[in-house]
CSV table of C-alpha atoms in Angstrom, one decimal:
chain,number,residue,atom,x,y,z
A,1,UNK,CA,-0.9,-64.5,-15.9
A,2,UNK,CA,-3.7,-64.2,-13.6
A,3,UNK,CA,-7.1,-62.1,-15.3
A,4,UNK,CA,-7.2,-60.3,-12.2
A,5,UNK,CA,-3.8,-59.0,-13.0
A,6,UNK,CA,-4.2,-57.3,-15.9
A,7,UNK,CA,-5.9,-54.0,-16.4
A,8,UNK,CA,-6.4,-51.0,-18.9
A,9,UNK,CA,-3.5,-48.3,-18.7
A,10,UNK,CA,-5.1,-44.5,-20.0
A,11,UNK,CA,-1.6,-43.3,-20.8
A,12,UNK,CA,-2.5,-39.2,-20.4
A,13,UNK,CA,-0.8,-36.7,-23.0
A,14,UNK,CA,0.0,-33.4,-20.8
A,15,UNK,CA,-0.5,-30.1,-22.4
A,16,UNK,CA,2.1,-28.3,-23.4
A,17,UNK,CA,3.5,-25.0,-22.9
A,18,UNK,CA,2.8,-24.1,-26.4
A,19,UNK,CA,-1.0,-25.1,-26.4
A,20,UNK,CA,-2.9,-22.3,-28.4
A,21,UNK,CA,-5.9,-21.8,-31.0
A,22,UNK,CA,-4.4,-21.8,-34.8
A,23,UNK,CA,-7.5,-23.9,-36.5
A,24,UNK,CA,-4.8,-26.3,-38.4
A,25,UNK,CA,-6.7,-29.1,-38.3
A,26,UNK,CA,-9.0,-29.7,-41.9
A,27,UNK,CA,-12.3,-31.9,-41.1
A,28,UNK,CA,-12.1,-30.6,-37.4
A,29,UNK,CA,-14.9,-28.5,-36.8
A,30,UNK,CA,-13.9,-27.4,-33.4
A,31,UNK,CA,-10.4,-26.8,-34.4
A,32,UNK,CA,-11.3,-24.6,-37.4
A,33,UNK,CA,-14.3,-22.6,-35.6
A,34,UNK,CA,-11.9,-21.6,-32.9
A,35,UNK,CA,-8.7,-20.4,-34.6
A,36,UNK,CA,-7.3,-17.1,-33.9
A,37,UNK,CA,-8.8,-17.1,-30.4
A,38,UNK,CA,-6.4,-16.7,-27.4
A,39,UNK,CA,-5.6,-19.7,-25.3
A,40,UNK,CA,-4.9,-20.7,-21.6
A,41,UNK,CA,-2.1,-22.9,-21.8
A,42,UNK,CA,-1.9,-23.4,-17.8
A,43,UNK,CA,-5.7,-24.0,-17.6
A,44,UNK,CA,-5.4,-26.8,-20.2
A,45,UNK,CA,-3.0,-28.6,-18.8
A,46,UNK,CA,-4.4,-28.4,-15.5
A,47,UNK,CA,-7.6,-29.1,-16.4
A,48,UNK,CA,-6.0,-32.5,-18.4
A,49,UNK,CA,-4.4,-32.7,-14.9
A,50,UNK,CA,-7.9,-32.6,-12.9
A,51,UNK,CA,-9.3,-34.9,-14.8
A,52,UNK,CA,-6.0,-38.2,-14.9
A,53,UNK,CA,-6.4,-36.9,-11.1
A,54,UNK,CA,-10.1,-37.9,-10.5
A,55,UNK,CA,-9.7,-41.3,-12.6
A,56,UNK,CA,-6.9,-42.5,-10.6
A,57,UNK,CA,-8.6,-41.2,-6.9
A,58,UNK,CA,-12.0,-43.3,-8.8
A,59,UNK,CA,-9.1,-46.3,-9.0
A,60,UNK,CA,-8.4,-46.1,-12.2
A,61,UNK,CA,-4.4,-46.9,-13.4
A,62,UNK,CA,-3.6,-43.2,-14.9
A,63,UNK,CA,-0.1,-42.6,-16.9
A,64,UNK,CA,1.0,-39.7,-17.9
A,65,UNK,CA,3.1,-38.9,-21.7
A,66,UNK,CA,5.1,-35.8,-22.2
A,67,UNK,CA,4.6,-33.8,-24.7
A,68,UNK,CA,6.3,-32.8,-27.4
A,69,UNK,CA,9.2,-30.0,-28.0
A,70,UNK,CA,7.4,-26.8,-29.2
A,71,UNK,CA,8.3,-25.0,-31.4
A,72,UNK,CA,9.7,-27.7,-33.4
A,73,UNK,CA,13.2,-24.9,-34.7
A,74,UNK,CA,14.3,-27.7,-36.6
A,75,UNK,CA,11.5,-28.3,-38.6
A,76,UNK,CA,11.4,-24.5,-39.8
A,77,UNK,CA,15.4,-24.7,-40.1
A,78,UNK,CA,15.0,-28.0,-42.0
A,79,UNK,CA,12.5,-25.6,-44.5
A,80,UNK,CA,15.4,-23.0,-45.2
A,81,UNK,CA,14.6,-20.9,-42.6
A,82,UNK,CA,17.8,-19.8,-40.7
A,83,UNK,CA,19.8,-17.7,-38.2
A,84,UNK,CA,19.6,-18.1,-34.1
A,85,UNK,CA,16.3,-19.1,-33.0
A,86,UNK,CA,15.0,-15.3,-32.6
A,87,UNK,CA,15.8,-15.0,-36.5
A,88,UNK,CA,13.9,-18.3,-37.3
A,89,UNK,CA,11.5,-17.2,-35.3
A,90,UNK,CA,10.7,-14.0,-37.2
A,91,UNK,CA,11.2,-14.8,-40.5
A,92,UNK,CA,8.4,-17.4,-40.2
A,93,UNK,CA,5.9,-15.4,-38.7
A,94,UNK,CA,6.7,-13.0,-41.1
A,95,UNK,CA,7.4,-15.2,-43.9
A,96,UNK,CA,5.1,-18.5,-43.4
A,97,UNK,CA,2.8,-17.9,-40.3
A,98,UNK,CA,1.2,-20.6,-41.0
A,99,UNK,CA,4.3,-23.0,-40.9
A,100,UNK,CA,4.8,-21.1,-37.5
A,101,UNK,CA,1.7,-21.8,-36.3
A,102,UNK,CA,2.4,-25.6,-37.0
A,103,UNK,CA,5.5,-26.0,-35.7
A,104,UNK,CA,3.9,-24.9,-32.2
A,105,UNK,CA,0.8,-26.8,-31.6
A,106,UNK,CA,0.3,-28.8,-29.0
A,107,UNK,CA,-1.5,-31.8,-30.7
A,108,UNK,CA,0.5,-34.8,-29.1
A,109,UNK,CA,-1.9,-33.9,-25.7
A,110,UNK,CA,-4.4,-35.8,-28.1
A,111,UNK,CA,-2.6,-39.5,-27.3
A,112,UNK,CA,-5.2,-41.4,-28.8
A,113,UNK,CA,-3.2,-40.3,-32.1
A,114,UNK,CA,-0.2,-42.0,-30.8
A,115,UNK,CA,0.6,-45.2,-31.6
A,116,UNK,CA,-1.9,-48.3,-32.1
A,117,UNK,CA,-1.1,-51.2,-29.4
A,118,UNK,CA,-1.7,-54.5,-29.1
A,119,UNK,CA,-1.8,-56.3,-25.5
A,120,UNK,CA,0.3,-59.3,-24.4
A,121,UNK,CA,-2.5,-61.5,-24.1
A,122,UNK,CA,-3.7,-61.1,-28.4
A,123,UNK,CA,0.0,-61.4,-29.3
A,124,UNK,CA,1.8,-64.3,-30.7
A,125,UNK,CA,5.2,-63.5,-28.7
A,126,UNK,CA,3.2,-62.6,-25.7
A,127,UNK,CA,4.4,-59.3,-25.4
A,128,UNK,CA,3.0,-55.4,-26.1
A,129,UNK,CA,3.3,-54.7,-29.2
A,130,UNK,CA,3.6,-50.2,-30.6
A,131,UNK,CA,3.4,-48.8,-33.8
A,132,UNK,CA,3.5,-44.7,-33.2
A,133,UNK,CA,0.8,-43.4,-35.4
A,134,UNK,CA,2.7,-41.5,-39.3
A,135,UNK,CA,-0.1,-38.6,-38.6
A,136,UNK,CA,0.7,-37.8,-42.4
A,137,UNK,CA,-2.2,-36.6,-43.0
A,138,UNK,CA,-1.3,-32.8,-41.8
A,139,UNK,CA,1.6,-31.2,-41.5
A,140,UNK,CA,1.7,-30.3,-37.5
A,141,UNK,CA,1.0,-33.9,-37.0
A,142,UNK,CA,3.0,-35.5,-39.1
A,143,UNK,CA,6.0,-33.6,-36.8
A,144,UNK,CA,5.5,-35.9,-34.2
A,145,UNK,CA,6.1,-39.5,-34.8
A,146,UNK,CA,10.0,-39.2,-34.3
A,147,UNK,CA,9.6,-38.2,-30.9
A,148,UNK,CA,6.7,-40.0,-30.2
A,149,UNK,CA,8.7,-43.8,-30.4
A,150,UNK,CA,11.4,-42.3,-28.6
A,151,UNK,CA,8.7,-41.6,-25.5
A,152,UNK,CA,7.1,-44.9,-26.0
A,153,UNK,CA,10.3,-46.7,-26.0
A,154,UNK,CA,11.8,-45.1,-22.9
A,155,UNK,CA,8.8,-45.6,-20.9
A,156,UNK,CA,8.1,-49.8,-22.3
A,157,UNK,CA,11.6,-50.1,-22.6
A,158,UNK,CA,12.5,-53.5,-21.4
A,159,UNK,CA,12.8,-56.1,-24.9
A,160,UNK,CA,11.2,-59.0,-23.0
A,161,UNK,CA,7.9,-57.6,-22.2
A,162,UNK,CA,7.4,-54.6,-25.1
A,163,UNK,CA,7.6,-54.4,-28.8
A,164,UNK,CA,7.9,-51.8,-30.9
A,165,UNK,CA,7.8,-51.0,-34.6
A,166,UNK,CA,8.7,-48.7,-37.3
A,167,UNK,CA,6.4,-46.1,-38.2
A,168,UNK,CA,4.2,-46.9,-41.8
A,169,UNK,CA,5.8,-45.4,-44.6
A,170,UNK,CA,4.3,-41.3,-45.0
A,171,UNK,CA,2.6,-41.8,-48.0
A,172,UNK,CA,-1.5,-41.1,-48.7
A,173,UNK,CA,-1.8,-44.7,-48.9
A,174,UNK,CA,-0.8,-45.9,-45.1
A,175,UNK,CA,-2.3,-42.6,-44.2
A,176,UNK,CA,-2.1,-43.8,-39.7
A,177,UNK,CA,-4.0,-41.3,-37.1
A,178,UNK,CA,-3.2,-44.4,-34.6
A,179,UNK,CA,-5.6,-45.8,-31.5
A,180,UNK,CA,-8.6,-43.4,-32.7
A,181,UNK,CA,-9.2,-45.5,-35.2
A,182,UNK,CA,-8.7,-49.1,-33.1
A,183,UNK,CA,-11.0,-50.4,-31.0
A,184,UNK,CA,-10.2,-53.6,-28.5
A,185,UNK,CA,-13.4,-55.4,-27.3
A,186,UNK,CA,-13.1,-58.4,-25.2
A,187,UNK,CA,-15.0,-59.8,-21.9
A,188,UNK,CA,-12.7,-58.9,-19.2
A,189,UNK,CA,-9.0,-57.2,-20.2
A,190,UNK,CA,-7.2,-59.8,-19.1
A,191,UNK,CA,-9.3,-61.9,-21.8
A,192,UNK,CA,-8.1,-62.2,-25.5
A,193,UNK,CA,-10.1,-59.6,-27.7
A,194,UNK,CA,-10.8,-59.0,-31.1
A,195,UNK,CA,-9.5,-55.8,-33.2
A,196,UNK,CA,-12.0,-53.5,-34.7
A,197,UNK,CA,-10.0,-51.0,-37.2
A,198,UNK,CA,-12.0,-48.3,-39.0
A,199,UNK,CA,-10.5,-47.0,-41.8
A,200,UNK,CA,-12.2,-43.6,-44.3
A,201,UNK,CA,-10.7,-45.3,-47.2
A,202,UNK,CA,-9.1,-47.5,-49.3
A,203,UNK,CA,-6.0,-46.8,-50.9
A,204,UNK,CA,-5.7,-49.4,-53.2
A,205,UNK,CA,-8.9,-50.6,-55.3
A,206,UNK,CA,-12.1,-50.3,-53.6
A,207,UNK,CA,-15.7,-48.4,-54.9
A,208,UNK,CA,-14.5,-45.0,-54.7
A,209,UNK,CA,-17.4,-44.2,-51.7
A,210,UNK,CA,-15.4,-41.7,-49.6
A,211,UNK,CA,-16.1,-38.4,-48.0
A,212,UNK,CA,-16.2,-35.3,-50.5
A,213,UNK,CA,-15.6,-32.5,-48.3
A,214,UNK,CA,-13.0,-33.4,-45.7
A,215,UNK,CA,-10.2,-36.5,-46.2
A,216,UNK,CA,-10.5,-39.7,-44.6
A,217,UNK,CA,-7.5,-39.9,-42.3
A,218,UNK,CA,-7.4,-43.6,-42.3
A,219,UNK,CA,-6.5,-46.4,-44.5
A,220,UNK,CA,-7.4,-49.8,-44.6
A,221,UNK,CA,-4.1,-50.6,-46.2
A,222,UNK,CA,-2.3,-49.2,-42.6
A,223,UNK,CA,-4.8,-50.7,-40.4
A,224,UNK,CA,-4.0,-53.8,-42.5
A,225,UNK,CA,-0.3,-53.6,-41.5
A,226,UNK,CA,-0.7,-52.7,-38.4
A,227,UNK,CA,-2.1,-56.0,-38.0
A,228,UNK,CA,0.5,-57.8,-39.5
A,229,UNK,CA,3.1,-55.8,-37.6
A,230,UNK,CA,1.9,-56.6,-34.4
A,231,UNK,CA,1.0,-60.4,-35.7
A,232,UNK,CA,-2.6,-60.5,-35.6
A,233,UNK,CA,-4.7,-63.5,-37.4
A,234,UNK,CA,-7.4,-63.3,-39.2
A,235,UNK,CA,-9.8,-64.4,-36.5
A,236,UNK,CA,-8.8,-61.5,-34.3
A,237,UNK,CA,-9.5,-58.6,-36.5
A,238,UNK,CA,-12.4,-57.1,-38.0
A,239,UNK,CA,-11.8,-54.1,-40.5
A,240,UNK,CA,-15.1,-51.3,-41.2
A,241,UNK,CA,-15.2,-48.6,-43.3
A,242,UNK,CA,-16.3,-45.0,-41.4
A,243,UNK,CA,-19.4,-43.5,-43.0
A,244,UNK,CA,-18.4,-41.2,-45.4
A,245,UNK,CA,-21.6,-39.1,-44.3
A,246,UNK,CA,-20.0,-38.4,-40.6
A,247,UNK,CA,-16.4,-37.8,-41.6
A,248,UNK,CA,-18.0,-35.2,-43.9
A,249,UNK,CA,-20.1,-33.9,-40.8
A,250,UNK,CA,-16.9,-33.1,-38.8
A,251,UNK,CA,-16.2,-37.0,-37.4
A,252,UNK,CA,-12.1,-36.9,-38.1
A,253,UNK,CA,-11.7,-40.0,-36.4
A,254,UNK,CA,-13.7,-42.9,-35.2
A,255,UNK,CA,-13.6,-42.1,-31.9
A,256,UNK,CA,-15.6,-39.1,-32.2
A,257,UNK,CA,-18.7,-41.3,-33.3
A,258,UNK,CA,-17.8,-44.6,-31.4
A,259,UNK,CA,-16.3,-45.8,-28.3
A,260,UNK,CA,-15.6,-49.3,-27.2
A,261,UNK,CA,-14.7,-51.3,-24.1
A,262,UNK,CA,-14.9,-54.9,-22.8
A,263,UNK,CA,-17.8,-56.0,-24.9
A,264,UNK,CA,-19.7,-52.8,-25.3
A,265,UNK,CA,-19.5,-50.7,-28.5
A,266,UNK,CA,-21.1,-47.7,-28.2
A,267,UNK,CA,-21.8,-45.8,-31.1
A,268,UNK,CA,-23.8,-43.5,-33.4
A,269,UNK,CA,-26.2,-45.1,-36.5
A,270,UNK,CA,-24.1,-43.8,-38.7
A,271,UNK,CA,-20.7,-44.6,-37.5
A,272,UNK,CA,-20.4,-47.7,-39.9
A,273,UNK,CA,-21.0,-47.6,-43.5
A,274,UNK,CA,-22.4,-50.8,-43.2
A,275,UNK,CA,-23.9,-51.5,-39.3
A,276,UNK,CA,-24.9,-54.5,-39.6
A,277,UNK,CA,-21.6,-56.2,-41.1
A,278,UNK,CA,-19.9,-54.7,-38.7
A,279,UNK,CA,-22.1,-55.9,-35.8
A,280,UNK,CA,-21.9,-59.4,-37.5
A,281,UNK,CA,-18.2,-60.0,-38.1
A,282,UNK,CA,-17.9,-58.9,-34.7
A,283,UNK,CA,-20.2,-61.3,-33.1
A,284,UNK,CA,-18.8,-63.8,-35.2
A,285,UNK,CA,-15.6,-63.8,-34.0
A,286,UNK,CA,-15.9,-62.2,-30.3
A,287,UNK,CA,-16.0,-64.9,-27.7
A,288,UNK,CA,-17.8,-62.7,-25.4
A,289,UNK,CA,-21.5,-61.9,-26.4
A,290,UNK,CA,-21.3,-58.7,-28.0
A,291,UNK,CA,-23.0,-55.7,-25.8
A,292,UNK,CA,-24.4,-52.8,-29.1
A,293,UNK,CA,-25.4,-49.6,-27.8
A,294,UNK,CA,-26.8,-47.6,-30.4
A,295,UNK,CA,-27.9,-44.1,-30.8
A,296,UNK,CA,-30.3,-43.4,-33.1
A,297,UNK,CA,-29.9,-40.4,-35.6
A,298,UNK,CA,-33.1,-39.1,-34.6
A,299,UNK,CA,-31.7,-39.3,-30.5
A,300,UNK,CA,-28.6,-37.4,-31.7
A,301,UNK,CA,-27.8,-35.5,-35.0
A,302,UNK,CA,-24.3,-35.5,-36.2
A,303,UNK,CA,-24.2,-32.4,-35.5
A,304,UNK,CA,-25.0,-32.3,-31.9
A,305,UNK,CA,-22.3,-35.7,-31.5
A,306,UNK,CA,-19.7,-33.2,-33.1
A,307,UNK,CA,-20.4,-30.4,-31.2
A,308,UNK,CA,-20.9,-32.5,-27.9
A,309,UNK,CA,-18.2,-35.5,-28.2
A,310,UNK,CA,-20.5,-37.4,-26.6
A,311,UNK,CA,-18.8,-40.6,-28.7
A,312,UNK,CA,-15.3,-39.1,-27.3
A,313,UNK,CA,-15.9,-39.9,-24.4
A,314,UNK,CA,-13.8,-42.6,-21.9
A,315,UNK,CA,-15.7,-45.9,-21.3
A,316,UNK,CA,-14.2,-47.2,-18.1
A,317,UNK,CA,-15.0,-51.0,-16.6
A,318,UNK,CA,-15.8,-51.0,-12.4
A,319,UNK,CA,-14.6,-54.0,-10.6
A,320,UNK,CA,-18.8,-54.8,-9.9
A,321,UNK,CA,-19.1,-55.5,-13.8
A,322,UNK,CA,-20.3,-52.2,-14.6
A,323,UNK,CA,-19.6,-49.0,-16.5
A,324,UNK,CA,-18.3,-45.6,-15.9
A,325,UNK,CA,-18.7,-43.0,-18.8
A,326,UNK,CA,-16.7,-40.0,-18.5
A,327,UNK,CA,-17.8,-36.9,-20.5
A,328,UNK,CA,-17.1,-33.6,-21.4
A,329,UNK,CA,-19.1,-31.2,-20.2
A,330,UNK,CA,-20.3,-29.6,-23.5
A,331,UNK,CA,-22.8,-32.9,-23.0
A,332,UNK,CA,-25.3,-31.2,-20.6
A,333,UNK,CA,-25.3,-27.7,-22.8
A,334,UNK,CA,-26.3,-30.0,-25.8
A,335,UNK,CA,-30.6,-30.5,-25.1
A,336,UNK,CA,-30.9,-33.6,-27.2
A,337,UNK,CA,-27.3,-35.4,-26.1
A,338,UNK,CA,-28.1,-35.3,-22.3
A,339,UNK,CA,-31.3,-36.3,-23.0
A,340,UNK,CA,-30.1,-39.2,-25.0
A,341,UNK,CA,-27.6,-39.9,-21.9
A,342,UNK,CA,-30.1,-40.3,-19.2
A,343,UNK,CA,-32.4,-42.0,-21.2
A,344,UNK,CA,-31.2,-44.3,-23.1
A,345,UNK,CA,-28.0,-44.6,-22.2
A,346,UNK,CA,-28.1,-44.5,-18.1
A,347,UNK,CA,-31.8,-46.2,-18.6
A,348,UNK,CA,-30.8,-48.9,-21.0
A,349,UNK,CA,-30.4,-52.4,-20.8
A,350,UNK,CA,-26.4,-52.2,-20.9
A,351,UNK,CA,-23.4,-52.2,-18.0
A,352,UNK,CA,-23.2,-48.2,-17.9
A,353,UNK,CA,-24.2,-47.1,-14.7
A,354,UNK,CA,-22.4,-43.7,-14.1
A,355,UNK,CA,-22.2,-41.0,-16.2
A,356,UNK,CA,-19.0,-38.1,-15.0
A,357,UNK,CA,-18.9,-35.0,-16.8
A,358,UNK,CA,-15.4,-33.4,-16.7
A,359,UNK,CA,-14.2,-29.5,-17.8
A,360,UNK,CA,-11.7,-30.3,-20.5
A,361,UNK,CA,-12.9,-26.8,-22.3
A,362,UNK,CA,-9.3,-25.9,-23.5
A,363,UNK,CA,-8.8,-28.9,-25.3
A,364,UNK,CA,-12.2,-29.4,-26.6
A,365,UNK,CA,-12.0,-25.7,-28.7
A,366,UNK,CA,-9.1,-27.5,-30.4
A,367,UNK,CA,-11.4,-30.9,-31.4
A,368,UNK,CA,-10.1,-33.1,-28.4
A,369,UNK,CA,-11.9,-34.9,-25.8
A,370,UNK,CA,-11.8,-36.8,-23.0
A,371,UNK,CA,-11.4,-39.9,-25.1
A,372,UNK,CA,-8.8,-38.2,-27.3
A,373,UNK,CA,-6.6,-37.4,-24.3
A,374,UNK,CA,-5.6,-40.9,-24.1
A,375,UNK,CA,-4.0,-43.9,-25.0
A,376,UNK,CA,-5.3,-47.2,-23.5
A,377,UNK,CA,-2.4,-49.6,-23.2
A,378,UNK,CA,-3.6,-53.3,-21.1
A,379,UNK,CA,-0.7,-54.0,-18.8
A,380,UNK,CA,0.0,-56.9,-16.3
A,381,UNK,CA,0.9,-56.7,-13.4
A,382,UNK,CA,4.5,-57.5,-14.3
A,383,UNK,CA,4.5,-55.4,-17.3
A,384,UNK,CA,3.2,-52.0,-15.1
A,385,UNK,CA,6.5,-53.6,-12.8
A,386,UNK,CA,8.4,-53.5,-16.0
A,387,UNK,CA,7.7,-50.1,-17.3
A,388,UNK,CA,10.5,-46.9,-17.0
A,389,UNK,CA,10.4,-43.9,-15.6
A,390,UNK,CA,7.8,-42.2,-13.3
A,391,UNK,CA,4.9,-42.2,-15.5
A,392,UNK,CA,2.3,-43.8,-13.4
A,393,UNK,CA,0.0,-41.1,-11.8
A,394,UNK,CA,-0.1,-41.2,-7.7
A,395,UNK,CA,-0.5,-37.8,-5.5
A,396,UNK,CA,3.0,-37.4,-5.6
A,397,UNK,CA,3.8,-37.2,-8.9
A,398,UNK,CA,0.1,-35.2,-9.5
A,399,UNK,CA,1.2,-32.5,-6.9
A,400,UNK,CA,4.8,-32.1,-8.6
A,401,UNK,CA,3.2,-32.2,-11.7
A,402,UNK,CA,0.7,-29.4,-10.9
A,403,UNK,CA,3.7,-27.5,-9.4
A,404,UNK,CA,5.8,-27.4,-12.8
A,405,UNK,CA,2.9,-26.4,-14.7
A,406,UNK,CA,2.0,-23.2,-12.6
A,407,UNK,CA,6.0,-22.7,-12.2
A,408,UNK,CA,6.4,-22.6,-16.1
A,409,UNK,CA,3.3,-22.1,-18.5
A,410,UNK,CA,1.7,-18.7,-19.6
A,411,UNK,CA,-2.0,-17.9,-18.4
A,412,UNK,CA,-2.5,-16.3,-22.0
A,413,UNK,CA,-1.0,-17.3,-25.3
A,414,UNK,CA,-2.1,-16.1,-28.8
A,415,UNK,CA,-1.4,-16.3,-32.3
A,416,UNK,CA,1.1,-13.6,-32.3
A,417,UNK,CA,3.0,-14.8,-28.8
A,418,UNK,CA,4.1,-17.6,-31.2
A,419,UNK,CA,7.3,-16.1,-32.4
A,420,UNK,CA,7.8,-14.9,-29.3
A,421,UNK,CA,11.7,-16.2,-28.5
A,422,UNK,CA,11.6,-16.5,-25.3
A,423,UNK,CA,8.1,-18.6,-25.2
A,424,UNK,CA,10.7,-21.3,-27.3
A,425,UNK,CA,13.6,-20.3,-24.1
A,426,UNK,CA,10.6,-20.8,-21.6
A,427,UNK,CA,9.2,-24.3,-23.5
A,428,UNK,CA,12.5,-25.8,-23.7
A,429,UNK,CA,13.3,-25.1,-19.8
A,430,UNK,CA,10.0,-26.3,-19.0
A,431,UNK,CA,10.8,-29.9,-21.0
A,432,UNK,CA,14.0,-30.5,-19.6
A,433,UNK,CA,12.7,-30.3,-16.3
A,434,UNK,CA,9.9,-32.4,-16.6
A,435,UNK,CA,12.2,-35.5,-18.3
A,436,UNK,CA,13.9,-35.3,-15.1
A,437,UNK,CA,10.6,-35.4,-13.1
A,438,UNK,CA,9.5,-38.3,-15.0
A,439,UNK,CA,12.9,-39.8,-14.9
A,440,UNK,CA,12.9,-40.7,-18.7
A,441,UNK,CA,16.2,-39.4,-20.0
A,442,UNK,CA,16.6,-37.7,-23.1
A,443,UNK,CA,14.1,-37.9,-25.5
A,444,UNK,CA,13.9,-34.7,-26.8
A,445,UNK,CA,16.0,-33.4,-30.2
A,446,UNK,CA,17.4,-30.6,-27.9
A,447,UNK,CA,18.9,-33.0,-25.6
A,448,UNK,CA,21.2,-34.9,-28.0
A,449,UNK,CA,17.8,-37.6,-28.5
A,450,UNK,CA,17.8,-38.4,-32.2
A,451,UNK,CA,20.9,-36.9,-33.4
């Protein structure tokens, strides 16, 4: 396997139909500021759309993930709610709104929360190794998994090149929010790397120094098995506990405080709860030099790195050796973070050398960013041969892709539309179109997938 042949997949989530603003997610600031407001599903998934669309014109390799069937009826039906679907429908909106609400968010978009995975070129069997994330920690999450290993193994379907594995058991104590929490860092990607997995807690022993006002998501325990699941040595990981400060400032995940790629780690003084292990055990075991770029507190509060998701943002390598940041644009309305990014950042001694600010607006009032609307998967060349489907972004596929989205999503959607039947008749149309558009099969529990 040539280096040259190997390069970072971002694997997309689209937006789905049922995309809207019910503030379920506890520790996400954005999320809970901006529930009850009316949402735009078509705008979010065409501005997701816009933005896989730039990266791969820029020359990036952009895939695409579907996203999940919404409302999930057999979760409310699986809760003792029952009748057609109009009946389950209304007796949870007028029963359990909230379990409505759940049952229609369009979280998977977020892909990050996926599944952890593990290249080829780091694995014992030389092959890609996939663990879709449990997302026990909430209840609208914790829906996905299921269908989430069915999408992962129809598109890396072919034994000899991809692995996959069971999902960690659902318990507090292999508590999983997948990729968001993993960081690969390497030289090149066609270079073997070393694993950095940030976990909020320990299940099992520990001090007891956690967050006290919103959970940590992760567990070292999972990130532990995760490890041994994908049969990773002790010389290829390093394991770091978040700082309980940020997680109780609104930093749900690692990747909203630090973002990593090739041998730069950029990230926030208080990422870590202890920096300079970290840095150390990284160095130690990288065989690349290790490239830190830190951002001081006093350069950017936690506040403004919430509120910006300048940390959730997509590092990109350039075939010249340098950098490409992309951002959202709530980085230039934030004083203090655009500051920080032109600089320090742009002015530093460090391989970024282009900063792109892209409207992802919808999904950022729910808490995701650019960073969160992907999953990076290193493929050969072979491998990209060997994937399923049509899941690799070219103008094509974009155009037909925009197409279905204005043939088949709402303009305006709020709390109340929810148990609106015919937005479940519309979202289930909508689905099995696009697994025919993608040309993955069934893979969703209202085409026969699962039963």
């Amino acid at each position: 396997m040539s280096q040259r042949d190997v390069v970072e997949v971002n694997f997309d989530g689209l937006v789905g139909p049922t995309h809207n603003y019910s503030g379920l997610a506890h520790g996400n600031v954005a999320s809970m500021s901006h529930g009850g407001l009316v949402s735009n599903p078509r705008e979010a998934a065409l501005q997701g759309l816009a933005k896989m669309k730039a990266l791969k014109d820029a020359g990036y390799v952009q895939g695409v993930l579907p996203p999940q069937q919404r409302p999930d009826l057999g979760a409310l039906r699986s809760l003792g709610f029952a009748g057609d679907n109009g009946q389950v429908l209304a007796q949870a909106a007028s029963q359990a709104p909230q379990l409505l609400r759940a049952v229609c968010s369009a979280s998977s978009m977020w892909t990050a929360n996926a599944g952890t995975v593990t290249p080829s070129l780091d694995a014992a069997d030389g092959r890609v190794h996939f663990t879709p994330a449990n997302l026990q920690s909430s209840f609208h999450r914790f829906l996905e998994p299921e269908t989430t290993g069915r999408v992962l193994a129809a598109i890396f379907a072919d034994p000899a090149h991809f692995a996959h594995h069971p999902v960690l058991p659902a318990t507090p104590a292999f508590s999983d929010e997948g990729a968001a929490n993993h960081t690969r860092l390497c030289g090149e990607h066609g270079e073997p790397g070393v694993h950095l997995f940030v976990y909020g807690r320990q299940a099992f022993g520990g001090d007891g120094v956690e967050p006290r006002r919103f959970p940590a998501r992760q567990t070292l325990e999972a990130s532990q098995a995760i490890a041994r699941q994908h049969g990773l040595g002790e010389h290829q990981v390093v394991y770091a506990q978040q700082h309980p400060d940020a997680i109780d400032a609104g930093v749900f995940h690692n990747d909203v405080i630090a973002v990593g790629n090739g041998s730069v780690l950029l990230y926030h003084e208080q990422a870590f709860r202890d920096e300079e292990a970290t840095l150390d055990a990284l160095r130690e075991k990288m065989s690349t030099p290790l490239i830190p770029v830190r951002v001081p507190l006093e350069a950017v509060s936690l506040e403004d790195a919430v509120a910006s998701y300048l940390f959730n943002s997509q590092l990109l390598s350039n075939d010249d050796g340098s950098m490409t940041l992309v951002v959202p644009g709530e980085c230039q309305e934030r004083e203090a973070v655009w500051r920080c990014i032109q600089d320090h950042l742009l002015a530093g001694n460090n391989p970024i050398g282009e900063v792109v600010v892209k409207d992802v607006k919808q999904s950022m009032r729910n808490g995701g960013g650019p960073a969160c609307l992907r999953l990076r998967v290193v493929l050969s060349q072979a491998e990209r041969e060997a994937l399923s489907g049509r899941v690799l972004l070219d103008d094509a596929l974009y155009a037909d892709l925009v197409a279905w989205v204005e043939r088949h999503y709402r303009e305006r959607l709020a709390p109340e539309d929810l148990a609106d039947p015919r937005l479940a008749e519309e979202t289930l149309a909508a689905l099995d179109e696009l697994t025919s558009l993608l040309a993955l099969g069934p893979v969703y529990p209202f085409q026969g997938a699962g039963n």
